[in-house]
Coordinates of C-alpha atoms in Angstrom, one line a residue:
M91 CA 7.8 149.3 251.8
R92 CA 10.9 149.0 248.9
R93 CA 11.6 145.9 251.1
W94 CA 8.5 144.4 250.4
G95 CA 9.9 142.5 246.7
R96 CA 13.0 141.0 248.6
A97 CA 10.4 139.9 251.6
A98 CA 8.0 138.5 249.6
A99 CA 10.6 136.3 248.0
A100 CA 12.5 135.0 250.7
C101 CA 9.0 134.0 252.6
G102 CA 7.2 132.4 249.5
T103 CA 9.1 129.8 249.2
A104 CA 8.4 127.1 251.2
T105 CA 9.9 123.6 250.1
A106 CA 8.3 120.9 248.1
A107 CA 8.3 118.1 251.0
M108 CA 6.2 120.7 253.0
A109 CA 4.0 121.4 250.5
A110 CA 2.8 117.7 250.5
A111 CA 3.4 117.5 254.3
M112 CA 1.1 119.4 254.6
A113 CA -1.0 118.9 251.8
M114 CA -1.7 115.2 253.7
A115 CA -2.7 117.0 256.0
G116 CA -5.2 119.1 254.6
I117 CA -3.1 122.1 255.7
G118 CA -1.5 124.9 253.9
W119 CA 0.0 128.1 254.7
A120 CA 0.3 131.4 253.1
A121 CA 0.3 134.5 255.8
Q122 CA -2.2 138.0 254.9
A123 CA -3.9 140.1 256.5
P124 CA -6.9 140.4 255.4
A125 CA -8.5 143.6 253.6
A126 CA -11.6 145.2 255.3
G127 CA -14.8 143.1 254.7
G128 CA -12.8 140.1 254.7
A129 CA -11.5 139.8 251.6
A130 CA -7.9 138.9 251.1
P131 CA -6.3 140.7 248.5
V132 CA -3.2 139.3 246.9
V133 CA -0.4 141.1 247.0
E134 CA 2.6 140.9 243.9
G135 CA 5.6 142.2 244.2
R136 CA 6.1 145.7 245.9
G137 CA 3.1 147.4 247.6
A138 CA 2.6 150.7 247.3
P139 CA 3.6 153.1 250.1
A140 CA 0.3 153.3 253.0
P141 CA -0.3 157.5 252.8
P142 CA 1.3 158.5 255.8
R143 CA -0.9 159.5 259.0
A144 CA -1.1 162.8 260.2
G145 CA 1.7 164.0 262.2
R146 CA 3.5 160.8 260.6
P147 CA 6.9 161.2 259.3
V148 CA 7.0 160.5 255.6
Q149 CA 9.3 158.1 254.4
V150 CA 12.0 158.6 252.3
V151 CA 14.5 155.6 250.6
S152 CA 17.8 156.6 249.2
T153 CA 19.9 153.5 247.0
A154 CA 22.8 153.6 246.0
A155 CA 20.8 154.2 242.4
Q156 CA 21.7 157.8 243.8
H157 CA 25.0 157.7 243.9
R158 CA 26.7 161.1 243.7
S159 CA 30.8 160.1 244.2
V160 CA 32.5 158.4 247.0
T161 CA 35.7 158.9 248.4
V162 CA 37.2 156.0 250.3
T163 CA 40.1 155.7 252.8
V164 CA 41.2 152.3 253.2
Y165 CA 44.1 151.6 256.3
S166 CA 46.4 148.8 256.3
N167 CA 44.3 147.6 259.8
G168 CA 40.8 146.5 257.9
L169 CA 39.1 149.8 258.4
A170 CA 38.3 152.5 255.6
L171 CA 36.5 155.9 256.1
V172 CA 33.6 156.5 253.9
Q173 CA 32.5 159.6 252.2
E174 CA 29.6 159.7 250.3
R175 CA 27.5 162.2 247.9
R176 CA 23.5 161.3 247.3
R177 CA 20.8 163.1 245.6
V178 CA 17.3 162.8 247.0
T179 CA 14.3 165.1 246.8
L180 CA 12.7 165.9 249.9
P181 CA 9.1 166.8 250.8
A182 CA 8.4 169.4 253.5
G183 CA 7.7 168.8 257.8
A184 CA 8.3 165.4 259.3
V185 CA 10.5 162.8 256.9
R186 CA 11.7 159.4 258.1
L187 CA 14.9 159.5 255.8
E188 CA 15.9 155.5 255.1
Y189 CA 19.8 154.9 253.4
E190 CA 20.5 151.7 252.2
D191 CA 23.7 150.3 250.4
V192 CA 25.9 150.2 253.7
P193 CA 28.5 147.8 254.9
A194 CA 26.5 145.3 258.0
A195 CA 30.4 146.0 259.6
L196 CA 30.2 149.8 259.7
L197 CA 30.7 151.5 263.2
A198 CA 27.4 152.9 264.2
D199 CA 28.5 155.8 266.0
S200 CA 30.9 157.1 263.2
V201 CA 28.1 158.2 261.5
R202 CA 27.9 161.4 259.8
L203 CA 25.6 163.2 257.6
R204 CA 25.4 166.6 256.2
I205 CA 22.4 168.2 254.3
L206 CA 23.0 170.3 251.3
P207 CA 22.3 173.0 251.2
A208 CA 22.7 174.2 254.7
G209 CA 20.0 174.7 256.8
A210 CA 18.1 172.7 254.4
A211 CA 16.6 170.4 256.8
E212 CA 17.2 170.1 260.7
L213 CA 17.6 166.3 262.0
E214 CA 16.3 164.7 265.1
Q215 CA 17.7 161.3 265.7
Q216 CA 19.7 158.7 263.9
A217 CA 19.9 155.1 263.9
F218 CA 21.4 151.7 262.6
H219 CA 19.9 148.6 261.8
P220 CA 21.2 145.9 260.6
A221 CA 19.8 143.4 258.4
T222 CA 16.5 141.7 260.9
L223 CA 14.1 140.3 258.1
T224 CA 14.4 136.1 257.8
P225 CA 11.0 134.6 257.2
A226 CA 10.8 134.0 260.8
A227 CA 10.7 137.4 261.5
L228 CA 8.2 138.3 259.3
L229 CA 6.3 135.4 260.8
K230 CA 6.1 136.7 264.1
A231 CA 5.8 140.2 263.9
Y232 CA 2.2 138.9 262.8
Q233 CA 1.9 137.1 266.2
G234 CA -1.7 137.9 267.6
K235 CA -3.1 139.0 264.5
T236 CA -5.5 136.9 262.5
V237 CA -3.7 136.4 258.8
T238 CA -4.7 134.7 255.2
L239 CA -2.4 131.4 255.2
I240 CA -2.5 129.2 251.7
E241 CA -3.4 125.3 252.4
T242 CA -2.3 122.8 249.8
R243 CA -5.4 120.4 249.0
R244 CA -7.0 118.5 246.3
V245 CA -9.2 120.0 244.0
A246 CA -11.6 118.3 241.4
G247 CA -8.5 115.8 241.1
R248 CA -5.4 118.0 241.6
M249 CA -3.5 120.3 243.5
Q250 CA -4.3 123.5 244.4
Q251 CA -3.3 125.7 246.8
V252 CA -5.9 127.6 248.7
R253 CA -6.4 130.8 251.1
V254 CA -7.6 130.5 254.7
P255 CA -7.8 133.0 257.4
E256 CA -6.4 131.9 260.4
R257 CA -5.2 133.4 264.2
L258 CA -1.5 132.9 265.2
V259 CA -2.2 132.5 268.8
A260 CA 2.1 132.9 269.4
D261 CA 5.5 132.2 267.6
N262 CA 7.6 130.7 270.7
G263 CA 10.2 128.2 269.5
G264 CA 6.8 126.7 267.5
Q265 CA 4.1 128.5 266.3
I266 CA 0.6 127.5 267.7
W267 CA -2.2 128.3 265.2
E268 CA -6.7 128.7 266.0
V269 CA -8.1 126.9 263.6
N270 CA -12.1 126.4 263.8
G271 CA -11.9 126.9 267.5
H272 CA -9.3 124.9 268.2
Y273 CA -5.5 125.3 268.3
V274 CA -3.0 124.0 265.7
V275 CA 0.6 123.3 267.2
H276 CA 3.2 122.8 264.7
G277 CA 7.2 122.6 266.1
P278 CA 10.6 124.4 265.6
G279 CA 11.9 125.0 262.6
D280 CA 8.1 123.7 260.7
L281 CA 8.0 127.3 259.0
P282 CA 4.7 127.7 257.3
A283 CA 5.1 129.9 253.2
F284 CA 3.2 132.9 253.4
E285 CA 2.6 136.2 252.2
A286 CA 2.5 139.5 254.0
P287 CA 0.5 143.0 252.9
R288 CA 3.8 145.1 254.6
L289 CA 6.3 144.6 256.7
P290 CA 6.4 145.6 259.7
P291 CA 8.0 148.4 261.3
G292 CA 11.9 147.1 262.4
L293 CA 12.5 144.7 260.1
F294 CA 15.6 145.6 256.7
A295 CA 16.0 144.1 254.5
R296 CA 19.5 144.9 254.5
P297 CA 21.5 146.9 257.2
T298 CA 19.8 150.7 256.9
L299 CA 20.9 153.8 258.0
A300 CA 18.1 155.8 259.3
W301 CA 17.1 159.1 260.3
R302 CA 14.1 161.4 261.6
L303 CA 14.7 165.4 260.4
H304 CA 12.4 167.9 259.1
S305 CA 12.6 169.5 255.6
R306 CA 11.9 173.0 255.3
R307 CA 10.9 173.1 251.8
R308 CA 10.8 170.8 249.2
G309 CA 13.2 170.2 246.9
A310 CA 16.6 168.4 246.0
V311 CA 19.4 167.8 248.0
T312 CA 22.4 166.3 248.7
L313 CA 23.0 164.2 251.5
A314 CA 26.9 163.6 252.3
T315 CA 27.8 160.8 254.3
R316 CA 30.6 160.1 256.1
Y317 CA 31.5 156.7 258.2
L318 CA 34.0 154.1 259.8
T319 CA 33.7 150.7 258.2
R320 CA 35.5 147.7 258.6
G321 CA 35.6 144.4 255.7
L322 CA 37.9 146.8 253.9
D323 CA 41.9 146.4 253.8
W324 CA 45.1 146.4 251.1
H325 CA 48.0 145.3 250.9
A326 CA 51.3 146.8 248.2
A327 CA 52.5 143.2 246.4
Y328 CA 55.8 143.2 245.5
A329 CA 57.4 141.6 242.4
L330 CA 61.7 141.5 242.5
T331 CA 62.9 139.9 238.8
L332 CA 66.8 139.1 239.4
A333 CA 69.2 139.9 236.2
A334 CA 71.8 137.3 234.8
G335 CA 74.0 137.5 237.6
G336 CA 71.6 138.5 240.3
A337 CA 73.4 141.4 241.2
S338 CA 70.5 143.4 240.3
G339 CA 66.8 143.4 239.5
E340 CA 63.6 144.7 238.3
L341 CA 61.1 146.2 241.2
S342 CA 57.7 146.7 240.7
A343 CA 54.6 146.6 242.3
V344 CA 50.9 147.0 242.5
L345 CA 48.4 147.9 245.3
A346 CA 45.7 145.8 245.8
V347 CA 42.7 146.1 248.0
E348 CA 40.5 143.9 249.2
N349 CA 36.2 144.8 249.6
R350 CA 34.4 142.5 251.8
S351 CA 32.2 144.7 253.3
G352 CA 29.5 143.0 251.1
V353 CA 28.6 146.8 249.3
A354 CA 29.7 147.6 246.4
Y355 CA 32.0 151.4 245.9
P356 CA 31.5 152.5 241.9
D357 CA 33.7 155.2 240.4
A358 CA 35.4 155.6 244.3
R359 CA 38.3 157.5 244.3
L360 CA 40.5 155.8 246.5
R361 CA 43.3 156.5 248.4
L362 CA 45.2 154.3 250.7
V363 CA 47.1 154.8 254.3
A364 CA 50.3 153.1 255.2
G365 CA 51.6 153.5 258.7
Q366 CA 49.0 152.0 261.9
V367 CA 46.7 154.3 263.2
N368 CA 45.7 153.4 266.4
S369 CA 41.3 152.5 266.2
A370 CA 39.0 151.8 269.7
P371 CA 37.2 148.3 269.3
P372 CA 33.8 148.4 268.2
P373 CA 31.0 148.5 271.0
R374 CA 30.4 145.3 270.1
R375 CA 31.6 142.0 268.0
R376 CA 30.7 142.3 264.3
F377 CA 31.5 139.4 262.1
F378 CA 32.2 139.3 257.9
G379 CA 32.6 136.4 256.0
G380 CA 36.3 134.8 254.7
I381 CA 34.9 135.1 251.3
V382 CA 38.1 134.3 248.7
A383 CA 38.5 137.4 246.5
G384 CA 39.1 137.4 242.5
A385 CA 41.8 139.1 241.4
L386 CA 41.3 142.0 239.0
A387 CA 44.8 143.2 237.6
A388 CA 44.2 146.8 236.5
P389 CA 46.8 147.3 233.1
A390 CA 50.0 148.7 233.5
A391 CA 50.0 152.6 232.9
A392 CA 53.0 154.3 231.6
P393 CA 52.3 157.3 233.6
P394 CA 52.3 157.2 237.1
S395 CA 48.4 155.6 238.2
V396 CA 49.1 156.6 242.1
S397 CA 50.7 159.7 243.8
A398 CA 52.2 159.5 246.8
Q399 CA 52.1 162.3 250.4
R400 CA 52.5 162.7 253.5
A401 CA 49.1 162.6 255.9
Y402 CA 50.3 164.0 259.0
A403 CA 52.4 161.0 260.5
Y404 CA 51.5 158.3 258.0
H405 CA 52.1 158.1 254.2
L406 CA 48.6 158.5 252.0
F407 CA 48.7 156.8 248.4
T408 CA 46.2 158.3 245.8
L409 CA 44.9 156.3 242.9
R410 CA 44.7 158.9 240.3
R411 CA 41.6 157.7 238.0
P412 CA 38.1 156.4 239.9
V413 CA 38.3 152.7 240.7
S414 CA 35.2 150.1 241.2
L415 CA 35.0 148.3 244.3
A416 CA 33.4 145.4 243.2
P417 CA 31.8 143.6 246.9
N418 CA 33.8 140.9 248.0
G419 CA 36.5 141.2 244.9
E420 CA 39.8 142.8 245.1
T421 CA 41.6 145.4 243.1
Q422 CA 45.0 146.1 242.4
A423 CA 46.4 149.2 240.3
P424 CA 50.0 149.5 238.9
W425 CA 52.4 151.6 241.2
L426 CA 55.9 150.6 240.7
H427 CA 57.2 149.6 237.6
A428 CA 60.4 148.0 236.6
V429 CA 62.9 149.9 238.7
R430 CA 66.2 149.3 238.3
V431 CA 67.8 148.3 241.6
P432 CA 71.1 146.4 242.8
V433 CA 70.8 143.8 245.4
H434 CA 72.5 142.7 247.1
Q435 CA 72.8 139.0 248.3
R436 CA 74.2 137.4 251.4
Y437 CA 73.6 133.9 253.3
L438 CA 73.4 133.9 257.2
I439 CA 73.4 131.5 259.9
Q440 CA 71.4 132.8 263.3
S441 CA 70.8 130.8 265.8
G442 CA 73.5 130.3 267.8
A443 CA 74.5 128.9 270.7
A444 CA 71.1 130.1 272.7
Y445 CA 70.0 127.6 271.5
L446 CA 71.9 124.7 273.1
S447 CA 71.2 124.4 276.7
P448 CA 74.0 124.7 278.6
M449 CA 72.4 121.4 280.2
H450 CA 73.7 119.6 277.1
T451 CA 76.6 117.8 277.5
A452 CA 79.4 118.2 275.7
G453 CA 79.4 116.8 272.1
A454 CA 75.4 117.6 271.2
V455 CA 75.7 118.5 267.9
E456 CA 73.4 120.3 266.4
R457 CA 72.2 120.6 262.7
E458 CA 71.2 123.8 260.8
A459 CA 70.4 125.7 257.5
V460 CA 71.7 128.3 256.1
A461 CA 69.0 131.1 255.1
V462 CA 70.0 133.4 251.6
E463 CA 69.1 137.3 252.5
L464 CA 68.7 140.1 249.6
R465 CA 69.0 143.2 250.1
I466 CA 68.0 146.3 248.7
A467 CA 69.0 150.2 249.7
D468 CA 65.4 152.6 249.3
T469 CA 67.7 155.0 248.5
A470 CA 67.1 157.8 245.2
A471 CA 71.0 156.1 243.9
A472 CA 69.6 152.9 244.2
G473 CA 66.7 153.7 241.9
L474 CA 64.1 153.5 244.8
G475 CA 64.8 156.8 247.2
R476 CA 60.6 156.3 248.6
A477 CA 58.2 155.2 251.3
L478 CA 57.6 152.0 250.8
P479 CA 54.5 150.3 252.2
E480 CA 54.3 147.0 254.0
G481 CA 53.4 144.2 251.5
V482 CA 54.8 140.5 250.0
V483 CA 58.1 140.7 248.1
R484 CA 58.2 137.7 245.5
V485 CA 61.4 137.0 243.9
Y486 CA 62.1 135.5 240.5
G487 CA 64.7 134.8 238.4
P488 CA 66.3 133.6 235.2
V489 CA 67.4 129.1 234.7
G490 CA 70.5 128.7 233.9
R491 CA 72.0 125.6 233.1
N492 CA 75.0 126.0 235.2
A493 CA 74.1 128.4 237.9
G494 CA 77.5 128.3 238.5
E495 CA 78.6 130.0 235.7
S496 CA 76.6 132.9 235.5
A497 CA 77.1 133.7 239.2
G498 CA 77.7 137.0 239.6
K499 CA 79.2 139.3 242.8
S500 CA 76.5 141.9 244.2
A501 CA 77.7 145.6 245.1
D502 CA 79.1 144.1 249.0
G503 CA 81.9 141.0 246.9
H504 CA 79.2 138.1 247.8
A505 CA 78.6 135.7 245.6
N506 CA 75.4 135.4 243.3
A507 CA 74.1 132.1 242.7
Y508 CA 70.5 132.5 243.8
A509 CA 70.2 129.9 246.7
G510 CA 74.0 128.5 246.8
G511 CA 73.1 126.9 243.5
S512 CA 69.8 125.6 243.0
A513 CA 68.8 128.2 241.0
G514 CA 70.8 130.1 238.1
G515 CA 70.7 133.0 236.3
T516 CA 71.6 131.7 232.1
S517 CA 74.4 129.7 230.8
G518 CA 77.9 131.6 229.3
G519 CA 75.5 134.7 229.5
R520 CA 72.6 133.5 227.5
A521 CA 68.9 133.1 229.0
V522 CA 67.7 129.2 228.8
P523 CA 63.9 128.6 227.8
G524 CA 61.2 127.9 229.8
G525 CA 61.3 131.9 231.6
D526 CA 61.8 132.9 235.0
V527 CA 61.8 130.6 238.2
F528 CA 60.1 131.7 241.8
L529 CA 62.9 132.2 244.0
G530 CA 60.9 132.9 247.4
A531 CA 59.0 135.5 248.7
D532 CA 59.3 137.4 251.8
T533 CA 57.2 140.1 254.3
L534 CA 58.8 143.9 254.1
P535 CA 57.1 146.4 256.7
N536 CA 56.8 149.5 256.1
T537 CA 60.2 151.1 255.3
A538 CA 61.1 155.0 255.1
V539 CA 63.7 156.6 253.1
G540 CA 66.9 155.8 253.5
G541 CA 65.8 152.4 254.9
T542 CA 67.4 148.9 253.4
V543 CA 64.9 146.7 252.3
R544 CA 66.2 143.2 254.0
L545 CA 64.0 139.5 252.2
R546 CA 65.3 136.5 253.7
L547 CA 64.0 134.0 250.4
G548 CA 64.9 130.5 252.1
Q549 CA 67.4 127.6 252.6
A550 CA 70.3 127.6 250.6
F551 CA 70.4 123.5 249.2
D552 CA 73.6 123.4 248.5
L553 CA 74.8 125.2 252.0
R554 CA 74.6 123.1 255.3
A555 CA 76.0 124.2 258.9
R556 CA 76.6 122.0 261.5
R557 CA 77.1 123.0 265.2
T558 CA 78.4 121.0 267.6
L559 CA 79.0 121.9 271.8
A560 CA 82.9 120.5 272.0
A561 CA 82.9 121.4 275.8
F562 CA 81.5 122.9 278.5
R563 CA 82.0 123.1 282.2
V564 CA 80.2 125.2 285.6
I565 CA 82.6 127.7 287.0
A566 CA 79.9 128.5 289.7
P567 CA 76.1 129.1 290.4
R568 CA 74.8 130.7 287.2
Q569 CA 78.3 130.9 285.3
Y570 CA 79.3 128.6 282.1
R571 CA 82.0 128.2 280.2
A572 CA 81.1 125.9 277.2
T573 CA 83.6 125.6 273.3
Y574 CA 80.9 125.8 270.6
R575 CA 82.6 124.5 266.6
I576 CA 80.8 125.7 264.0
R577 CA 81.3 123.8 260.3
V578 CA 80.0 125.0 257.1
R579 CA 80.0 123.0 254.6
N580 CA 79.6 124.1 250.9
G581 CA 78.3 122.2 247.9
G582 CA 78.2 124.2 245.3
P583 CA 80.7 125.3 242.3
R584 CA 81.7 128.3 243.6
A585 CA 83.2 130.3 247.1
V586 CA 80.7 131.7 249.1
R587 CA 80.4 134.3 251.7
V588 CA 78.4 132.8 255.3
R589 CA 77.9 135.5 258.1
D590 CA 77.4 133.7 261.8
D591 CA 75.4 135.5 264.4
E592 CA 76.1 133.9 267.3
T593 CA 73.2 134.5 270.1
L594 CA 74.8 135.0 273.7
R595 CA 73.2 135.3 276.9
G596 CA 73.9 137.6 279.7
D597 CA 76.7 138.7 280.7
W598 CA 79.5 137.1 278.4
T599 CA 82.4 137.3 277.0
I600 CA 84.4 135.4 274.8
L601 CA 87.8 133.9 276.1
H602 CA 89.3 132.6 272.6
A603 CA 87.7 132.5 269.2
S604 CA 90.2 130.9 265.9
R605 CA 88.1 133.6 263.7
K606 CA 88.2 137.2 264.0
F607 CA 84.4 138.6 265.3
T608 CA 82.3 142.1 265.8
R609 CA 79.8 142.6 268.2
P610 CA 76.8 144.7 266.6
N611 CA 74.7 144.7 269.3
A612 CA 74.4 142.7 273.2
T613 CA 73.7 139.9 272.3
T614 CA 75.0 139.1 269.4
A615 CA 78.6 137.5 267.8
R616 CA 78.8 137.7 264.7
F617 CA 81.7 135.5 262.5
E618 CA 82.6 136.1 258.3
L619 CA 83.1 133.1 257.1
R620 CA 85.2 132.4 253.4
V621 CA 83.7 129.3 252.5
P622 CA 85.2 127.5 249.0
A623 CA 83.2 125.7 246.6
G624 CA 83.2 121.8 247.3
G625 CA 84.6 123.0 251.0
A626 CA 84.0 123.7 254.0
A627 CA 85.1 126.3 256.7
T628 CA 85.2 125.7 260.5
V629 CA 84.9 128.8 263.3
T630 CA 85.8 127.8 267.1
Y631 CA 85.3 130.0 269.8
T632 CA 84.7 129.5 274.2
V633 CA 82.3 131.7 275.5
E634 CA 81.7 132.2 279.6
E635 CA 78.7 133.6 280.1
K636 CA 77.5 134.2 283.6
Y637 CA 74.0 135.6 283.9

């Protein structure tokens, strides 16, 4: 009966155009079962629940207002474990317990209920009811019954609503009404406005869990529920701000939780699990709307706001203070606070000979961009030494009048000039007004302690590579010999080092190379080039490949 107010509001809102059309026809609508004796009572707001018949369970409705505590554990695959406690009063005997304010995308077969203290009640049956209450569904529930309809008529020169009892014969793609011994047909979509004295069984205004149980005594009990649901997700969002010269930077991060479940979790104890856990597909496909989340940024705090620990084969991040997860929103909690880390920058060419088909004739040319990559060691010596969950890293840096003047060197000796001079640090060691600029972003995968973070920022503006297939011949079936020439030009003001990873196929042998190379894996020949400022560097090699 608690759902009646919402049902009446939904069903009583017929459009003005519909009302006017029915007035012209002399027919109006509102449905209400007549009371005994033919009188049609008017139901306002919530109706009082009917007294239970003998042997009929007493209905008890639990809402979020009875919430006592909730723990939400969110996984990075759109799954969450919700553990909630509510306090309710149960009568003695048979009880139908309806548990509202649950997400529509919960996995019904994962629901578990414990009633505390133990032994206070015995569970007999459990069910999950999605939101099924609509004006059309409510009207159909009165099929075959006489209901009170509202007709809009002109009375004494004014339009008035008049209640008239009529019988709904059928509602199958349209309504058939019995009016004064005749049958009046209304097509699909011609939904009448009507009033309902009560909500028929099986219609729910919101997703609801329901239990049939036997309570051994009257009194207050605690409902401890646990269920899995979809519609919640989380990710880490990092920001790396490079210092002048680019040889170091400050790394900070927040943990962002998205709640698209449609349900609020006030003052929740929030836990976030990093690592991929397997989950079986739900019994049937469920969908939830893609609503753009608004950011609710938590203020930075000096003490750590998140604790991290291992949980079986995964890592668990627990927020130290309760967090309220608003429906269809995003909540953020600070995690890393401006950790100073060394940054290593390098330039990369990663395409190689495999991308020039052997069917190309000699002289084929391919132009390639040179990528900018930053590397950070996840070690205690480098200022980190902690598990880093997957997330996007956005990189920022100060602006300089002359990037070349402020370019420094990273720990591996490579010149740092922010993407080849497209953005600098400071001018002569002085910051230039205007603040930092965005230099690029990349996704950081789950990284264990001791690993290396590699961030591909974008393409260097001042560096360009040109690959030429200088010679090609067929030695035998499925055996080729090709000569490649790669020329890298540097339009920037400082010399830089470029790593060229040539991807090769099959069983390959380099017969001749103009520079030394290494073989880091079975498909790569690696060349290191030093490209002078305003100049170019070239590497030429001949490779024989067998398939």
